[in-house]
Amino acid sequence: MSRPRARHLVLVVAGTVLVGSGLALTQAPPRADAPEIGEPVAAVAPSPAPPVVPAAPVEAPLPPPPVAAAPTAVVLPATADPVPLVPVGVLASGSLQLPERPTVLGWYAGGAVPGNAVGTAVVAGHVDSARYGSGPLEGLLSLREGDVVEVTDAGGAVHRFAVVSRTSFPKSALPPELFRTDGPPQLALITCGGAFDERTGNYADNVVVMAAPVG
């Protein structure tokens, strides 16, 4: 315990000496043998401070583009009245869920929305039913290139699409890219077609009509 204490005292003493030396230097008289300073130099006015340029205002980020409202109805060339649309998903089997009545169509809510800038909006339904009869998608079999399909959304906006193709696929070979949420904006209308199996009560194919936005 005694050695650290002694060291402390030494440090205090040394500090006192330094402070005393400083005081002695400041009180020393001017020296007669100081070097020549030379002619006095006119004082130079300090340079004016550069003007303060206000920082550019930080622009607020642009709001995201509005998302199109969910579709509620579709008008086909062969239908006089709008056909109601309801959102649907995927069944446990992996099949697209469809409304029971052919007079009501399903919009795949996991995909694109009609009116969005990208992606394929999918609308599907039964072509007919033993219980309810035929539905409006029966008209897909007679659509031609250029025919216009109109989709109305929940906000009242009407999105118009022109038919560009009609293709039949075996039900086991429906192209997965029909359900993509990227790529160009499109509308896919899907229903059953092809040969009908009386034993199973199912059609062999899917009829797919592709349409592109108008305007």
Coordinates of C-alpha atoms in Angstrom, one line a residue:
M1 CA 0.0 0.0 0.0
S2 CA 2.9 2.4 0.7
R3 CA 4.5 2.2 -2.8
P4 CA 1.5 3.4 -4.8
R5 CA 1.1 6.2 -2.3
A6 CA 4.6 7.4 -2.8
R7 CA 4.2 7.3 -6.5
H8 CA 1.1 9.5 -6.2
L9 CA 3.1 12.1 -4.3
V10 CA 5.9 12.1 -6.9
L11 CA 3.3 12.8 -9.6
V12 CA 1.9 15.7 -7.6
V13 CA 5.2 17.2 -7.0
A14 CA 6.2 16.9 -10.7
G15 CA 3.1 18.6 -11.7
T16 CA 3.7 21.5 -9.3
V17 CA 7.2 22.0 -10.8
L18 CA 5.8 22.2 -14.3
V19 CA 3.2 24.7 -13.3
G20 CA 5.7 26.8 -11.5
S21 CA 8.0 26.8 -14.6
G22 CA 5.2 28.0 -16.8
L23 CA 4.5 30.9 -14.5
A24 CA 8.2 31.9 -14.5
L25 CA 8.3 31.9 -18.3
T26 CA 5.3 34.2 -18.7
Q27 CA 6.8 36.7 -16.2
A28 CA 10.2 36.9 -18.0
P29 CA 11.2 40.5 -19.3
P30 CA 11.4 41.1 -23.0
R31 CA 14.8 40.3 -24.5
A32 CA 16.9 43.1 -26.0
D33 CA 18.5 40.8 -28.6
A34 CA 15.2 39.8 -30.2
P35 CA 15.4 39.2 -34.0
E36 CA 14.4 42.0 -36.5
I37 CA 10.7 41.8 -37.1
G38 CA 10.7 43.9 -40.3
E39 CA 8.4 46.6 -41.6
P40 CA 4.9 46.5 -40.4
V41 CA 2.5 44.8 -42.8
A42 CA -0.9 46.2 -43.5
A43 CA -3.6 44.2 -42.0
V44 CA -5.4 42.2 -44.6
A45 CA -9.1 42.2 -44.3
P46 CA -10.4 38.7 -43.8
S47 CA -12.0 37.1 -46.8
P48 CA -15.8 37.3 -46.7
A49 CA -17.3 34.0 -45.8
P50 CA -18.9 32.2 -48.8
P51 CA -22.6 32.6 -49.0
V52 CA -24.6 29.9 -47.4
V53 CA -26.4 28.0 -50.0
P54 CA -29.6 26.5 -48.6
A55 CA -29.7 22.7 -48.9
A56 CA -32.0 21.4 -51.6
P57 CA -35.3 20.3 -50.1
V58 CA -35.5 16.6 -49.7
E59 CA -38.3 15.3 -51.9
A60 CA -40.8 13.1 -50.3
P61 CA -41.0 9.6 -51.8
L62 CA -43.6 9.1 -54.4
P63 CA -46.6 7.1 -53.2
P64 CA -46.9 3.6 -54.7
P65 CA -49.1 3.3 -57.7
P66 CA -52.7 2.6 -56.8
V67 CA -53.7 -1.0 -56.8
A68 CA -56.7 -1.8 -59.0
A69 CA -59.8 -2.8 -57.1
A70 CA -60.9 -6.4 -57.0
P71 CA -63.2 -7.3 -60.0
T72 CA -66.8 -7.8 -59.4
A73 CA -68.4 -8.5 -62.8
V74 CA -67.5 -9.4 -66.3
V75 CA -69.4 -8.7 -69.6
L76 CA -68.8 -11.1 -72.5
P77 CA -69.8 -10.4 -76.1
A78 CA -72.5 -13.1 -75.9
T79 CA -74.0 -11.9 -72.6
A80 CA -76.3 -9.0 -72.3
D81 CA -75.9 -8.6 -68.5
P82 CA -72.8 -8.5 -66.3
V83 CA -71.8 -11.8 -64.9
P84 CA -70.9 -11.7 -61.2
L85 CA -67.4 -12.4 -60.2
V86 CA -66.3 -13.7 -56.7
P87 CA -62.7 -14.3 -55.4
V88 CA -61.6 -17.9 -55.3
G89 CA -58.5 -19.8 -54.2
V90 CA -57.0 -23.3 -54.6
L91 CA -58.4 -26.5 -53.2
A92 CA -56.3 -29.0 -51.2
S93 CA -56.1 -31.1 -54.4
G94 CA -54.3 -28.2 -56.2
S95 CA -57.3 -27.5 -58.4
L96 CA -58.7 -24.0 -58.8
Q97 CA -61.8 -23.5 -56.7
L98 CA -64.9 -22.7 -58.8
P99 CA -68.3 -21.4 -57.9
E100 CA -70.9 -24.1 -58.0
R101 CA -73.2 -22.2 -60.3
P102 CA -72.0 -21.6 -63.9
T103 CA -73.8 -18.3 -63.8
V104 CA -71.2 -17.0 -61.2
L105 CA -67.5 -16.9 -62.2
G106 CA -64.4 -17.0 -60.0
W107 CA -61.5 -14.6 -60.1
Y108 CA -58.3 -16.2 -58.8
A109 CA -57.5 -13.9 -55.9
G110 CA -53.9 -15.2 -55.6
G111 CA -53.0 -13.9 -59.0
A112 CA -53.1 -10.6 -60.8
V113 CA -56.0 -8.1 -60.7
P114 CA -57.6 -7.0 -63.9
G115 CA -56.4 -3.5 -64.5
N116 CA -52.9 -4.0 -62.9
A117 CA -49.9 -3.0 -64.9
V118 CA -48.4 -6.6 -64.8
G119 CA -49.6 -10.2 -64.5
T120 CA -52.3 -12.4 -65.8
A121 CA -55.7 -12.0 -64.2
V122 CA -57.5 -15.4 -64.2
V123 CA -61.3 -15.7 -64.5
A124 CA -62.7 -19.2 -64.5
G125 CA -66.0 -21.0 -64.2
H126 CA -68.0 -24.1 -65.2
V127 CA -69.3 -24.2 -68.7
D128 CA -72.5 -25.9 -67.6
S129 CA -74.0 -28.0 -64.8
A130 CA -76.4 -30.9 -64.7
R131 CA -78.2 -29.1 -61.9
Y132 CA -78.1 -25.5 -63.1
G133 CA -77.7 -25.8 -66.9
S134 CA -75.3 -23.9 -69.1
G135 CA -73.5 -20.7 -68.1
P136 CA -72.1 -17.6 -69.9
L137 CA -68.7 -19.2 -70.4
E138 CA -70.3 -21.4 -73.0
G139 CA -69.8 -18.4 -75.3
L140 CA -66.0 -18.7 -75.0
L141 CA -66.2 -21.5 -77.6
S142 CA -67.3 -18.9 -80.2
L143 CA -65.2 -15.9 -79.3
R144 CA -63.1 -14.5 -82.1
E145 CA -59.9 -12.4 -82.1
G146 CA -60.7 -8.8 -81.4
D147 CA -63.9 -9.5 -79.4
V148 CA -64.0 -7.2 -76.3
V149 CA -64.5 -8.4 -72.8
E150 CA -65.2 -5.9 -70.0
V151 CA -64.4 -6.3 -66.4
T152 CA -65.8 -4.0 -63.7
D153 CA -64.0 -3.6 -60.4
A154 CA -65.3 -2.7 -56.9
G155 CA -64.5 1.0 -57.5
G156 CA -66.7 1.1 -60.6
A157 CA -63.9 1.3 -63.1
V158 CA -64.3 -0.7 -66.3
H159 CA -61.3 -2.5 -67.8
R160 CA -61.6 -3.6 -71.4
F161 CA -59.7 -6.5 -73.0
A162 CA -59.5 -7.6 -76.6
V163 CA -59.4 -11.4 -77.4
V164 CA -56.0 -12.4 -78.9
S165 CA -56.2 -16.2 -78.8
R166 CA -58.3 -19.3 -77.9
T167 CA -56.6 -22.6 -77.1
S168 CA -57.6 -26.0 -75.7
F169 CA -55.4 -27.8 -73.2
P170 CA -55.8 -31.3 -71.6
K171 CA -56.8 -30.7 -68.0
S172 CA -53.6 -32.3 -66.8
A173 CA -51.5 -29.9 -68.9
L174 CA -52.9 -26.4 -68.1
P175 CA -49.9 -24.1 -68.5
P176 CA -48.7 -22.8 -65.1
E177 CA -47.7 -19.5 -66.6
L178 CA -51.4 -18.6 -66.8
F179 CA -51.2 -17.8 -63.2
R180 CA -48.1 -15.6 -63.2
T181 CA -48.1 -12.3 -61.4
D182 CA -45.4 -10.7 -63.6
G183 CA -45.1 -10.1 -67.3
P184 CA -47.4 -8.2 -69.5
P185 CA -51.0 -7.5 -68.3
Q186 CA -53.4 -10.0 -69.6
L187 CA -56.8 -11.5 -68.9
A188 CA -57.3 -15.3 -69.0
L189 CA -60.8 -16.8 -69.3
I190 CA -60.9 -20.5 -68.5
T191 CA -63.7 -23.1 -68.7
C192 CA -64.2 -26.7 -69.5
G193 CA -64.3 -28.1 -73.1
G194 CA -63.5 -31.0 -75.3
A195 CA -65.0 -34.5 -75.0
F196 CA -67.4 -35.1 -72.2
D197 CA -67.0 -38.3 -70.1
E198 CA -70.5 -39.5 -69.2
R199 CA -69.0 -41.9 -66.6
T200 CA -67.1 -39.3 -64.6
G201 CA -69.2 -36.3 -65.6
N202 CA -66.1 -34.3 -66.6
Y203 CA -64.8 -32.7 -69.7
A204 CA -61.4 -33.7 -71.0
D205 CA -60.0 -30.2 -71.7
N206 CA -59.8 -26.7 -70.6
V207 CA -60.6 -23.9 -73.0
V208 CA -58.4 -20.8 -72.4
V209 CA -59.1 -17.5 -74.0
M210 CA -56.4 -14.8 -73.7
A211 CA -57.1 -11.1 -74.0
A212 CA -55.0 -8.0 -73.8
P213 CA -55.9 -4.6 -72.5
V214 CA -57.5 -2.2 -74.9
G215 CA -56.0 1.3 -75.0

